[in-house]
């Protein structure tokens, strides 16, 4: 039996696919924001002189880097929500799962950046009588920022790739519509190829944007 | 329905859960073997003098590094099989998808291992009149392996993590078993927690015990050789 390709189905359903990919972008963007903020908090906790604060962050980071995203996603959406008796929308669960897991990786990236700042900088800042927020805000972070950039950029691309998975809990993203349309027209090859192509191109474009941004920020940052 | 965490229900279902875990580890191990072999071929092309081999290998690596497993596995299993009319079992499809994707990462690991060998080593070997085979077998590979093995082990932990989603194409792995049991007993929290715990144990064993040991072994053997 010879297979008859129907690529015109893609152009006829283009709007639906675009609607889906916008949702994928949203999930990725929200997860990146969540991971960036939570990761920083975790990194600071990890570096805290208080033993139990540091310990808690360490356990979180270890677990987050160990658990597969898919397992964690199903656990949050099907398991935890029932145990806690809360109703999570698929989109919320997707962002939370992706954000919480990625925060563990981001924390390690931030920590490496902060620790790479010369010890003398801390000591000099303290000798000058700066407060803790100012030591971090004015001295450590501006220097750590440039060290962190490339690794953070890679992580963002990783989060973007991870966002493709959230349709397994019913988020109406690109892969969700690809599946729906495949079943409707019984043309899985065309729709999955289109979805795959859209995502690969998006990933490559996003990675390119991150690289450009990285270069610009690095160039603009002041060495002091 | 009982309140609180029902540990007993997990203990009663431990056998199917562990069978599922064995399937998951089996998928990961088989895929890793594919990635190790295929990656060696790809890096051979990537480092070739001829651009007809080099350029496709470069595109192959970039493509798979930009592709998520979830998309590729669905495309392969539901899409490609219909076009080619070639029936693939879920296990085989999972191994092909995971193996191909990670062969791109393996190729980059090989490349970094080979580039860790200093150019002077090649020159010295040539000056001593070694054949091409001797050059690679006796000089380059023994120095590249200590770089390659630990990185490959780290990749293996990623393969283990990625292998959790092969249930989406119907492989009866631990997540698939978990879904079925969770729906049957309507105790999703217990079962998903158990699955996550089993995964955590397997992956922590590999990353904290195996990887650390192998790294230590190679550091020691390197110290001996100096």
CSV table of C-alpha atoms in Angstrom, one decimal:
chain,number,residue,atom,x,y,z
A,1,UNK,CA,0.0,0.0,0.0
A,2,UNK,CA,1.4,3.3,-1.0
A,3,UNK,CA,1.0,6.1,1.5
A,4,UNK,CA,-0.6,9.3,0.3
A,5,UNK,CA,0.7,12.4,1.9
A,6,UNK,CA,-1.7,15.2,2.7
A,7,UNK,CA,0.4,18.1,3.6
A,8,UNK,CA,-2.4,20.6,2.8
A,9,UNK,CA,-4.0,19.4,6.1
A,10,UNK,CA,-1.2,21.3,7.9
A,11,UNK,CA,-2.0,24.6,6.2
A,12,UNK,CA,-5.7,24.1,6.7
A,13,UNK,CA,-5.2,23.6,10.4
A,14,UNK,CA,-2.4,26.0,10.8
A,15,UNK,CA,-4.3,28.3,13.2
A,16,UNK,CA,-5.0,25.4,15.6
A,17,UNK,CA,-1.3,24.5,15.6
A,18,UNK,CA,-0.3,28.1,16.2
A,19,UNK,CA,-2.8,28.3,19.1
A,20,UNK,CA,-1.1,25.2,20.6
A,21,UNK,CA,2.4,26.4,20.2
A,22,UNK,CA,1.5,29.7,21.9
A,23,UNK,CA,0.4,27.7,24.9
A,24,UNK,CA,3.7,25.8,24.8
A,25,UNK,CA,5.6,29.1,24.8
A,26,UNK,CA,3.5,30.3,27.8
A,27,UNK,CA,4.3,27.2,29.8
A,28,UNK,CA,8.0,27.5,29.0
A,29,UNK,CA,8.1,31.3,29.8
A,30,UNK,CA,6.2,30.9,33.2
A,31,UNK,CA,8.4,27.9,34.2
A,32,UNK,CA,11.5,29.9,33.3
A,33,UNK,CA,10.4,32.7,35.6
A,34,UNK,CA,9.4,30.4,38.4
A,35,UNK,CA,12.7,28.5,38.1
A,36,UNK,CA,14.8,31.6,38.0
A,37,UNK,CA,13.2,33.2,41.1
A,38,UNK,CA,12.9,30.0,43.2
A,39,UNK,CA,16.4,28.9,42.1
A,40,UNK,CA,17.9,32.1,43.5
A,41,UNK,CA,16.1,31.7,46.8
A,42,UNK,CA,17.3,28.1,47.0
A,43,UNK,CA,20.9,29.0,46.1
A,44,UNK,CA,20.9,31.6,48.9
A,45,UNK,CA,19.4,29.1,51.3
A,46,UNK,CA,22.0,26.6,50.3
A,47,UNK,CA,24.8,29.1,51.2
A,48,UNK,CA,23.2,30.1,54.4
A,49,UNK,CA,25.3,29.7,57.6
A,50,UNK,CA,22.2,28.3,59.3
A,51,UNK,CA,22.6,24.5,59.2
A,52,UNK,CA,19.0,23.5,58.7
A,53,UNK,CA,18.3,26.1,56.1
A,54,UNK,CA,21.2,25.0,54.0
A,55,UNK,CA,20.3,21.3,54.6
A,56,UNK,CA,16.7,21.8,53.4
A,57,UNK,CA,17.9,23.5,50.2
A,58,UNK,CA,20.5,20.7,49.7
A,59,UNK,CA,17.8,18.0,50.0
A,60,UNK,CA,15.5,19.9,47.6
A,61,UNK,CA,18.2,20.4,45.0
A,62,UNK,CA,19.3,16.7,45.2
A,63,UNK,CA,15.7,15.5,44.8
A,64,UNK,CA,14.9,18.0,42.0
A,65,UNK,CA,17.9,16.9,40.0
A,66,UNK,CA,17.1,13.2,40.6
A,67,UNK,CA,13.4,13.0,39.7
A,68,UNK,CA,12.4,12.7,36.1
A,69,UNK,CA,10.2,15.5,34.9
A,70,UNK,CA,7.5,13.1,33.6
A,71,UNK,CA,7.3,11.3,37.0
A,72,UNK,CA,7.2,14.6,38.9
A,73,UNK,CA,4.5,16.0,36.6
A,74,UNK,CA,2.2,13.0,37.0
A,75,UNK,CA,2.9,13.0,40.8
A,76,UNK,CA,1.9,16.6,41.1
A,77,UNK,CA,-1.2,16.5,38.9
A,78,UNK,CA,-2.6,13.1,39.7
A,79,UNK,CA,-1.1,12.4,43.1
A,80,UNK,CA,-0.5,15.4,45.2
A,81,UNK,CA,-3.6,17.4,44.1
A,82,UNK,CA,-5.8,14.5,45.4
A,83,UNK,CA,-3.9,14.1,48.6
A,84,UNK,CA,-4.2,17.8,49.3
A,85,UNK,CA,-7.7,18.1,48.0
A,86,UNK,CA,-6.9,21.0,45.7
A,87,UNK,CA,-8.0,21.2,42.1
A,88,UNK,CA,-5.1,22.1,39.8
A,89,UNK,CA,-5.6,23.2,36.3
A,90,UNK,CA,-3.4,21.2,33.9
A,91,UNK,CA,-1.6,24.4,32.9
A,92,UNK,CA,-0.9,25.3,36.5
A,93,UNK,CA,0.4,21.8,37.3
A,94,UNK,CA,2.6,21.8,34.2
A,95,UNK,CA,4.2,25.2,35.1
A,96,UNK,CA,4.6,24.2,38.7
A,97,UNK,CA,6.2,20.8,37.9
A,98,UNK,CA,8.5,22.2,35.3
A,99,UNK,CA,9.4,25.2,37.4
A,100,UNK,CA,10.0,23.3,40.6
A,101,UNK,CA,12.3,20.7,38.9
A,102,UNK,CA,14.2,23.3,37.0
A,103,UNK,CA,14.6,25.5,40.1
A,104,UNK,CA,16.9,22.8,41.5
A,105,UNK,CA,19.2,23.0,38.4
A,106,UNK,CA,19.1,26.8,38.5
A,107,UNK,CA,20.0,26.8,42.2
A,108,UNK,CA,23.2,24.9,41.4
A,109,UNK,CA,24.0,27.3,38.6
A,110,UNK,CA,23.5,30.4,40.8
A,111,UNK,CA,25.5,28.8,43.6
A,112,UNK,CA,28.5,28.1,41.3
A,113,UNK,CA,28.3,31.7,40.1
A,114,UNK,CA,28.2,33.2,43.6
A,115,UNK,CA,31.0,30.9,44.8
A,116,UNK,CA,33.1,31.8,41.8
A,117,UNK,CA,33.2,35.5,43.0
A,118,UNK,CA,36.5,36.0,44.7
A,119,UNK,CA,36.4,35.7,48.5
A,120,UNK,CA,38.3,38.9,48.8
A,121,UNK,CA,35.2,40.7,47.4
A,122,UNK,CA,33.1,39.6,50.3
A,123,UNK,CA,35.8,40.5,52.8
A,124,UNK,CA,36.4,43.9,51.2
A,125,UNK,CA,32.6,44.6,51.2
A,126,UNK,CA,32.3,43.7,54.8
A,127,UNK,CA,35.4,45.7,55.7
A,128,UNK,CA,33.7,48.7,54.1
A,129,UNK,CA,30.8,48.1,56.4
A,130,UNK,CA,28.2,47.2,53.7
A,131,UNK,CA,25.0,45.6,54.8
A,132,UNK,CA,24.3,42.0,53.7
A,133,UNK,CA,21.7,43.1,51.1
A,134,UNK,CA,24.2,45.6,49.7
A,135,UNK,CA,27.1,43.1,49.7
A,136,UNK,CA,25.0,40.8,47.5
A,137,UNK,CA,23.1,43.4,45.5
A,138,UNK,CA,26.0,45.7,44.7
A,139,UNK,CA,29.1,43.5,44.9
A,140,UNK,CA,28.4,39.8,44.5
A,141,UNK,CA,25.4,39.6,42.1
A,142,UNK,CA,26.8,41.9,39.4
A,143,UNK,CA,29.9,39.7,39.2
A,144,UNK,CA,28.1,36.4,39.5
A,145,UNK,CA,25.6,37.4,36.9
A,146,UNK,CA,28.2,37.2,34.1
A,147,UNK,CA,29.6,33.9,35.2
A,148,UNK,CA,26.0,32.4,35.4
A,149,UNK,CA,24.8,33.6,32.0
A,150,UNK,CA,26.0,30.7,29.7
A,151,UNK,CA,24.8,27.9,32.0
A,152,UNK,CA,21.5,29.7,32.7
A,153,UNK,CA,21.0,30.1,29.0
A,154,UNK,CA,21.5,26.4,28.4
A,155,UNK,CA,19.1,25.6,31.3
A,156,UNK,CA,16.4,27.9,29.7
A,157,UNK,CA,16.7,26.0,26.4
A,158,UNK,CA,16.3,22.8,28.4
A,159,UNK,CA,13.2,24.1,30.1
A,160,UNK,CA,11.8,25.0,26.7
A,161,UNK,CA,12.4,21.5,25.4
A,162,UNK,CA,10.8,20.1,28.6
A,163,UNK,CA,7.7,22.2,28.1
A,164,UNK,CA,6.7,20.0,25.1
A,165,UNK,CA,5.7,17.2,27.5
A,166,UNK,CA,2.8,18.9,29.4
A,167,UNK,CA,0.1,17.6,27.1
A,168,UNK,CA,0.3,14.2,28.9
A,169,UNK,CA,-1.7,15.8,31.7
A,170,UNK,CA,-4.1,17.5,29.2
A,171,UNK,CA,-2.6,20.9,28.7
A,172,UNK,CA,-3.9,22.1,25.3
A,173,UNK,CA,-0.5,22.8,23.8
A,174,UNK,CA,1.1,22.0,20.4
A,175,UNK,CA,1.5,18.3,21.0
A,176,UNK,CA,-2.1,18.1,22.3
A,177,UNK,CA,-3.5,19.5,19.1
A,178,UNK,CA,-1.1,17.4,17.0
A,179,UNK,CA,-2.6,14.3,18.6
A,180,UNK,CA,-6.2,15.6,18.3
A,181,UNK,CA,-5.8,16.4,14.6
A,182,UNK,CA,-3.9,13.1,13.9
A,183,UNK,CA,-6.9,11.2,15.3
A,184,UNK,CA,-9.4,13.3,13.5
A,185,UNK,CA,-7.9,13.0,10.0
A,186,UNK,CA,-5.9,9.8,10.7
A,187,UNK,CA,-2.8,11.5,9.4
A,188,UNK,CA,-0.4,11.2,12.3
A,189,UNK,CA,2.8,11.5,10.2
A,190,UNK,CA,1.9,14.9,8.8
A,191,UNK,CA,0.8,16.4,12.1
A,192,UNK,CA,3.6,15.0,14.2
A,193,UNK,CA,6.1,16.1,11.6
A,194,UNK,CA,4.7,19.6,11.6
A,195,UNK,CA,4.6,19.8,15.4
A,196,UNK,CA,8.2,18.4,15.6
A,197,UNK,CA,9.4,20.9,13.0
A,198,UNK,CA,7.7,23.8,14.7
A,199,UNK,CA,9.3,22.8,18.1
A,200,UNK,CA,12.8,22.1,16.7
A,201,UNK,CA,12.8,25.5,14.8
A,202,UNK,CA,11.4,27.2,18.0
A,203,UNK,CA,14.1,25.6,20.1
A,204,UNK,CA,16.9,26.6,17.7
A,205,UNK,CA,15.6,30.1,17.4
A,206,UNK,CA,15.2,30.4,21.1
A,207,UNK,CA,18.7,29.0,21.7
A,208,UNK,CA,20.0,31.6,19.1
A,209,UNK,CA,18.1,34.5,21.0
A,210,UNK,CA,19.6,33.3,24.3
A,211,UNK,CA,23.1,33.3,22.8
A,212,UNK,CA,22.6,36.9,21.4
A,213,UNK,CA,21.2,38.1,24.7
A,214,UNK,CA,24.1,36.5,26.5
A,215,UNK,CA,26.7,38.2,24.4
A,216,UNK,CA,25.0,41.6,24.7
A,217,UNK,CA,24.6,41.4,28.5
A,218,UNK,CA,28.1,40.2,28.9
A,219,UNK,CA,29.4,43.1,26.8
A,220,UNK,CA,27.3,45.6,28.6
A,221,UNK,CA,28.2,44.5,32.2
A,222,UNK,CA,30.7,46.6,33.9
A,223,UNK,CA,33.8,45.0,35.2
A,224,UNK,CA,34.4,47.6,37.9
B,1,UNK,CA,-11.8,4.6,51.3
B,2,UNK,CA,-9.1,4.7,54.0
B,3,UNK,CA,-7.7,8.0,55.2
B,4,UNK,CA,-4.0,8.8,55.3
B,5,UNK,CA,-1.1,7.3,53.4
B,6,UNK,CA,-1.9,3.6,52.8
B,7,UNK,CA,1.5,2.0,52.8
B,8,UNK,CA,0.0,-1.5,52.7
B,9,UNK,CA,-1.5,-1.1,49.3
B,10,UNK,CA,1.9,-0.3,47.9
B,11,UNK,CA,3.5,-3.3,49.5
B,12,UNK,CA,0.8,-5.5,48.1
B,13,UNK,CA,1.5,-4.2,44.6
B,14,UNK,CA,5.3,-4.2,44.9
B,15,UNK,CA,5.8,-7.0,42.5
B,16,UNK,CA,4.2,-5.4,39.4
B,17,UNK,CA,5.8,-2.1,40.3
B,18,UNK,CA,9.3,-3.7,40.4
B,19,UNK,CA,8.6,-5.6,37.2
B,20,UNK,CA,7.8,-2.2,35.6
B,21,UNK,CA,11.1,-0.8,37.1
B,22,UNK,CA,13.0,-3.7,35.5
B,23,UNK,CA,11.4,-2.9,32.1
B,24,UNK,CA,12.3,0.8,32.5
B,25,UNK,CA,15.9,-0.1,33.4
B,26,UNK,CA,16.0,-2.5,30.5
B,27,UNK,CA,14.9,0.2,28.0
B,28,UNK,CA,17.5,2.6,29.4
B,29,UNK,CA,20.3,0.0,29.2
B,30,UNK,CA,19.5,-1.1,25.7
B,31,UNK,CA,19.1,2.5,24.5
B,32,UNK,CA,22.5,3.3,26.1
B,33,UNK,CA,24.2,0.5,24.2
B,34,UNK,CA,22.6,1.8,20.9
B,35,UNK,CA,23.8,5.4,21.8
B,36,UNK,CA,27.3,4.2,22.6
B,37,UNK,CA,27.7,2.4,19.2
B,38,UNK,CA,25.8,4.9,17.1
B,39,UNK,CA,27.6,7.8,18.8
B,40,UNK,CA,31.0,6.3,17.9
B,41,UNK,CA,29.9,6.1,14.2
B,42,UNK,CA,28.6,9.7,14.3
B,43,UNK,CA,31.7,11.1,15.8
B,44,UNK,CA,33.8,9.2,13.2
B,45,UNK,CA,31.8,11.1,10.5
B,46,UNK,CA,31.9,14.3,12.5
B,47,UNK,CA,35.7,14.3,12.6
B,48,UNK,CA,36.1,13.1,9.0
B,49,UNK,CA,38.3,15.0,6.5
B,50,UNK,CA,35.4,14.8,4.0
B,51,UNK,CA,32.7,17.4,4.2
B,52,UNK,CA,30.1,14.9,2.8
B,53,UNK,CA,30.4,13.0,6.0
B,54,UNK,CA,31.2,15.9,8.4
B,55,UNK,CA,28.3,18.1,7.5
B,56,UNK,CA,25.5,15.5,7.8
B,57,UNK,CA,27.0,14.4,11.2
B,58,UNK,CA,27.1,18.0,12.4
B,59,UNK,CA,23.4,18.5,11.4
B,60,UNK,CA,22.5,15.1,13.0
B,61,UNK,CA,24.0,16.2,16.3
B,62,UNK,CA,22.5,19.7,16.3
B,63,UNK,CA,19.1,18.3,15.3
B,64,UNK,CA,18.9,15.7,18.0
B,65,UNK,CA,20.2,18.1,20.6
B,66,UNK,CA,17.4,20.4,19.8
B,67,UNK,CA,14.7,17.7,19.8
B,68,UNK,CA,12.7,16.6,22.9
B,69,UNK,CA,12.3,12.9,23.4
B,70,UNK,CA,8.5,13.2,23.8
B,71,UNK,CA,8.1,14.7,20.4
B,72,UNK,CA,10.5,12.3,18.6
B,73,UNK,CA,9.1,9.2,20.2
B,74,UNK,CA,5.5,10.1,19.2
B,75,UNK,CA,6.6,11.0,15.7
B,76,UNK,CA,8.5,7.7,15.3
B,77,UNK,CA,5.9,5.4,16.8
B,78,UNK,CA,2.7,7.0,15.5
B,79,UNK,CA,3.9,8.9,12.5
B,80,UNK,CA,6.7,7.2,10.7
B,81,UNK,CA,5.4,3.6,11.1
B,82,UNK,CA,2.2,4.5,9.2
B,83,UNK,CA,4.1,6.0,6.3
B,84,UNK,CA,6.6,3.2,6.0
B,85,UNK,CA,4.1,0.5,6.8
B,86,UNK,CA,6.8,-0.9,9.0
B,87,UNK,CA,5.4,-2.2,12.3
B,88,UNK,CA,7.5,-1.4,15.3
B,89,UNK,CA,6.9,-2.8,18.8
B,90,UNK,CA,6.7,-0.1,21.6
B,91,UNK,CA,9.9,-1.4,23.2
B,92,UNK,CA,11.9,-1.3,19.9
B,93,UNK,CA,10.5,2.1,19.1
B,94,UNK,CA,11.5,3.4,22.5
B,95,UNK,CA,15.0,2.0,22.2
B,96,UNK,CA,15.4,3.5,18.7
B,97,UNK,CA,14.2,6.9,19.8
B,98,UNK,CA,16.2,7.1,23.0
B,99,UNK,CA,19.2,5.5,21.3
B,100,UNK,CA,19.3,7.9,18.4
B,101,UNK,CA,18.6,11.0,20.5
B,102,UNK,CA,21.4,10.2,22.9
B,103,UNK,CA,23.8,9.1,20.2
B,104,UNK,CA,24.1,12.8,19.4
B,105,UNK,CA,25.1,13.5,23.0
B,106,UNK,CA,27.5,10.5,23.0
B,107,UNK,CA,29.1,11.8,19.9
B,108,UNK,CA,29.9,15.1,21.6
B,109,UNK,CA,31.2,13.2,24.6
B,110,UNK,CA,33.6,11.2,22.4
B,111,UNK,CA,34.6,14.4,20.7
B,112,UNK,CA,35.5,16.1,24.0
B,113,UNK,CA,37.4,12.9,25.1
B,114,UNK,CA,39.4,12.9,21.9
B,115,UNK,CA,40.2,16.6,22.0
B,116,UNK,CA,41.5,16.1,25.6
B,117,UNK,CA,44.4,14.2,24.0
B,118,UNK,CA,47.2,16.7,23.3
B,119,UNK,CA,48.3,17.2,19.7
B,120,UNK,CA,51.9,16.4,20.8
B,121,UNK,CA,50.8,12.8,21.5
B,122,UNK,CA,49.8,12.4,17.8
B,123,UNK,CA,53.0,13.9,16.7
B,124,UNK,CA,55.1,11.8,18.9
B,125,UNK,CA,53.3,8.6,17.8
B,126,UNK,CA,53.8,9.6,14.2
B,127,UNK,CA,57.5,10.4,14.9
B,128,UNK,CA,57.9,6.9,16.4
B,129,UNK,CA,56.4,5.4,13.2
B,130,UNK,CA,53.3,3.9,14.7
B,131,UNK,CA,50.6,2.8,12.3
B,132,UNK,CA,47.2,4.5,12.4
B,133,UNK,CA,45.7,1.6,14.3
B,134,UNK,CA,48.5,1.6,16.9
B,135,UNK,CA,48.2,5.4,17.2
B,136,UNK,CA,44.5,5.1,18.2
B,137,UNK,CA,44.6,1.8,20.0
B,138,UNK,CA,47.8,2.4,22.1
B,139,UNK,CA,48.0,6.1,22.4
B,140,UNK,CA,44.8,8.1,21.9
B,141,UNK,CA,42.0,5.8,23.2
B,142,UNK,CA,43.7,5.0,26.6
B,143,UNK,CA,44.0,8.7,27.3
B,144,UNK,CA,40.4,9.5,26.0
B,145,UNK,CA,38.6,6.8,28.0
B,146,UNK,CA,39.1,8.4,31.5
B,147,UNK,CA,37.4,11.5,30.1
B,148,UNK,CA,34.6,9.6,28.2
B,149,UNK,CA,33.5,7.1,30.8
B,150,UNK,CA,32.4,9.5,33.6
B,151,UNK,CA,30.6,11.7,31.1
B,152,UNK,CA,28.9,8.7,29.6
B,153,UNK,CA,27.8,7.6,33.0
B,154,UNK,CA,26.2,11.0,33.6
B,155,UNK,CA,24.5,10.7,30.3
B,156,UNK,CA,23.2,7.3,31.4
B,157,UNK,CA,21.4,8.9,34.4
B,158,UNK,CA,19.7,11.2,31.9
B,159,UNK,CA,18.7,8.3,29.8
B,160,UNK,CA,17.3,6.6,32.9
B,161,UNK,CA,15.2,9.7,33.6
B,162,UNK,CA,14.1,10.1,30.0
B,163,UNK,CA,13.1,6.4,29.8
B,164,UNK,CA,10.3,7.2,32.3
B,165,UNK,CA,8.1,8.5,29.5
B,166,UNK,CA,8.2,5.5,27.2
B,167,UNK,CA,4.8,4.5,28.7
B,168,UNK,CA,3.2,7.1,26.3
B,169,UNK,CA,3.7,4.7,23.4
B,170,UNK,CA,2.6,1.7,25.4
B,171,UNK,CA,5.7,0.2,26.9
B,172,UNK,CA,4.5,-1.4,30.1
B,173,UNK,CA,7.1,0.3,32.3
B,174,UNK,CA,6.8,1.4,35.9
B,175,UNK,CA,4.9,4.6,35.0
B,176,UNK,CA,2.4,2.6,32.9
B,177,UNK,CA,1.9,0.1,35.7
B,178,UNK,CA,1.6,2.9,38.2
B,179,UNK,CA,-1.2,4.6,36.2
B,180,UNK,CA,-3.1,1.3,35.9
B,181,UNK,CA,-2.8,0.5,39.6
B,182,UNK,CA,-3.6,4.1,40.7
B,183,UNK,CA,-6.8,4.1,38.7
B,184,UNK,CA,-7.7,0.6,39.8
B,185,UNK,CA,-7.4,1.2,43.5
B,186,UNK,CA,-8.1,5.0,43.2
B,187,UNK,CA,-5.0,5.7,45.4
B,188,UNK,CA,-3.1,7.9,43.0
B,189,UNK,CA,-1.0,9.7,45.7
B,190,UNK,CA,0.3,6.4,47.1
B,191,UNK,CA,1.2,4.9,43.7
B,192,UNK,CA,2.8,8.0,42.1
B,193,UNK,CA,4.8,8.5,45.3
B,194,UNK,CA,5.9,4.9,45.2
B,195,UNK,CA,6.9,5.2,41.6
B,196,UNK,CA,8.8,8.5,42.2
B,197,UNK,CA,10.6,6.9,45.2
B,198,UNK,CA,11.6,3.8,43.1
B,199,UNK,CA,12.9,6.2,40.4
B,200,UNK,CA,14.8,8.3,43.0
B,201,UNK,CA,16.4,5.1,44.5
B,202,UNK,CA,17.5,3.8,41.1
B,203,UNK,CA,18.9,7.1,39.8
B,204,UNK,CA,20.6,8.1,43.1
B,205,UNK,CA,22.2,4.6,43.1
B,206,UNK,CA,23.6,5.3,39.6
B,207,UNK,CA,24.6,8.9,40.2
B,208,UNK,CA,25.8,8.7,43.8
B,209,UNK,CA,27.3,5.2,43.9
B,210,UNK,CA,28.3,4.0,40.4
B,211,UNK,CA,29.4,7.4,38.9
B,212,UNK,CA,31.4,8.4,42.0
B,213,UNK,CA,33.1,5.0,42.1
B,214,UNK,CA,34.0,5.0,38.4
B,215,UNK,CA,35.3,8.6,38.7
B,216,UNK,CA,37.5,7.6,41.6
B,217,UNK,CA,38.8,4.6,39.7
B,218,UNK,CA,39.9,6.6,36.7
B,219,UNK,CA,41.4,9.3,38.8
B,220,UNK,CA,43.5,6.7,40.5
B,221,UNK,CA,44.5,4.9,37.3
B,222,UNK,CA,45.5,8.3,35.9
B,223,UNK,CA,47.6,9.0,38.9
B,224,UNK,CA,49.3,5.6,38.4
B,225,UNK,CA,50.2,6.2,34.8
B,226,UNK,CA,52.0,9.5,35.6
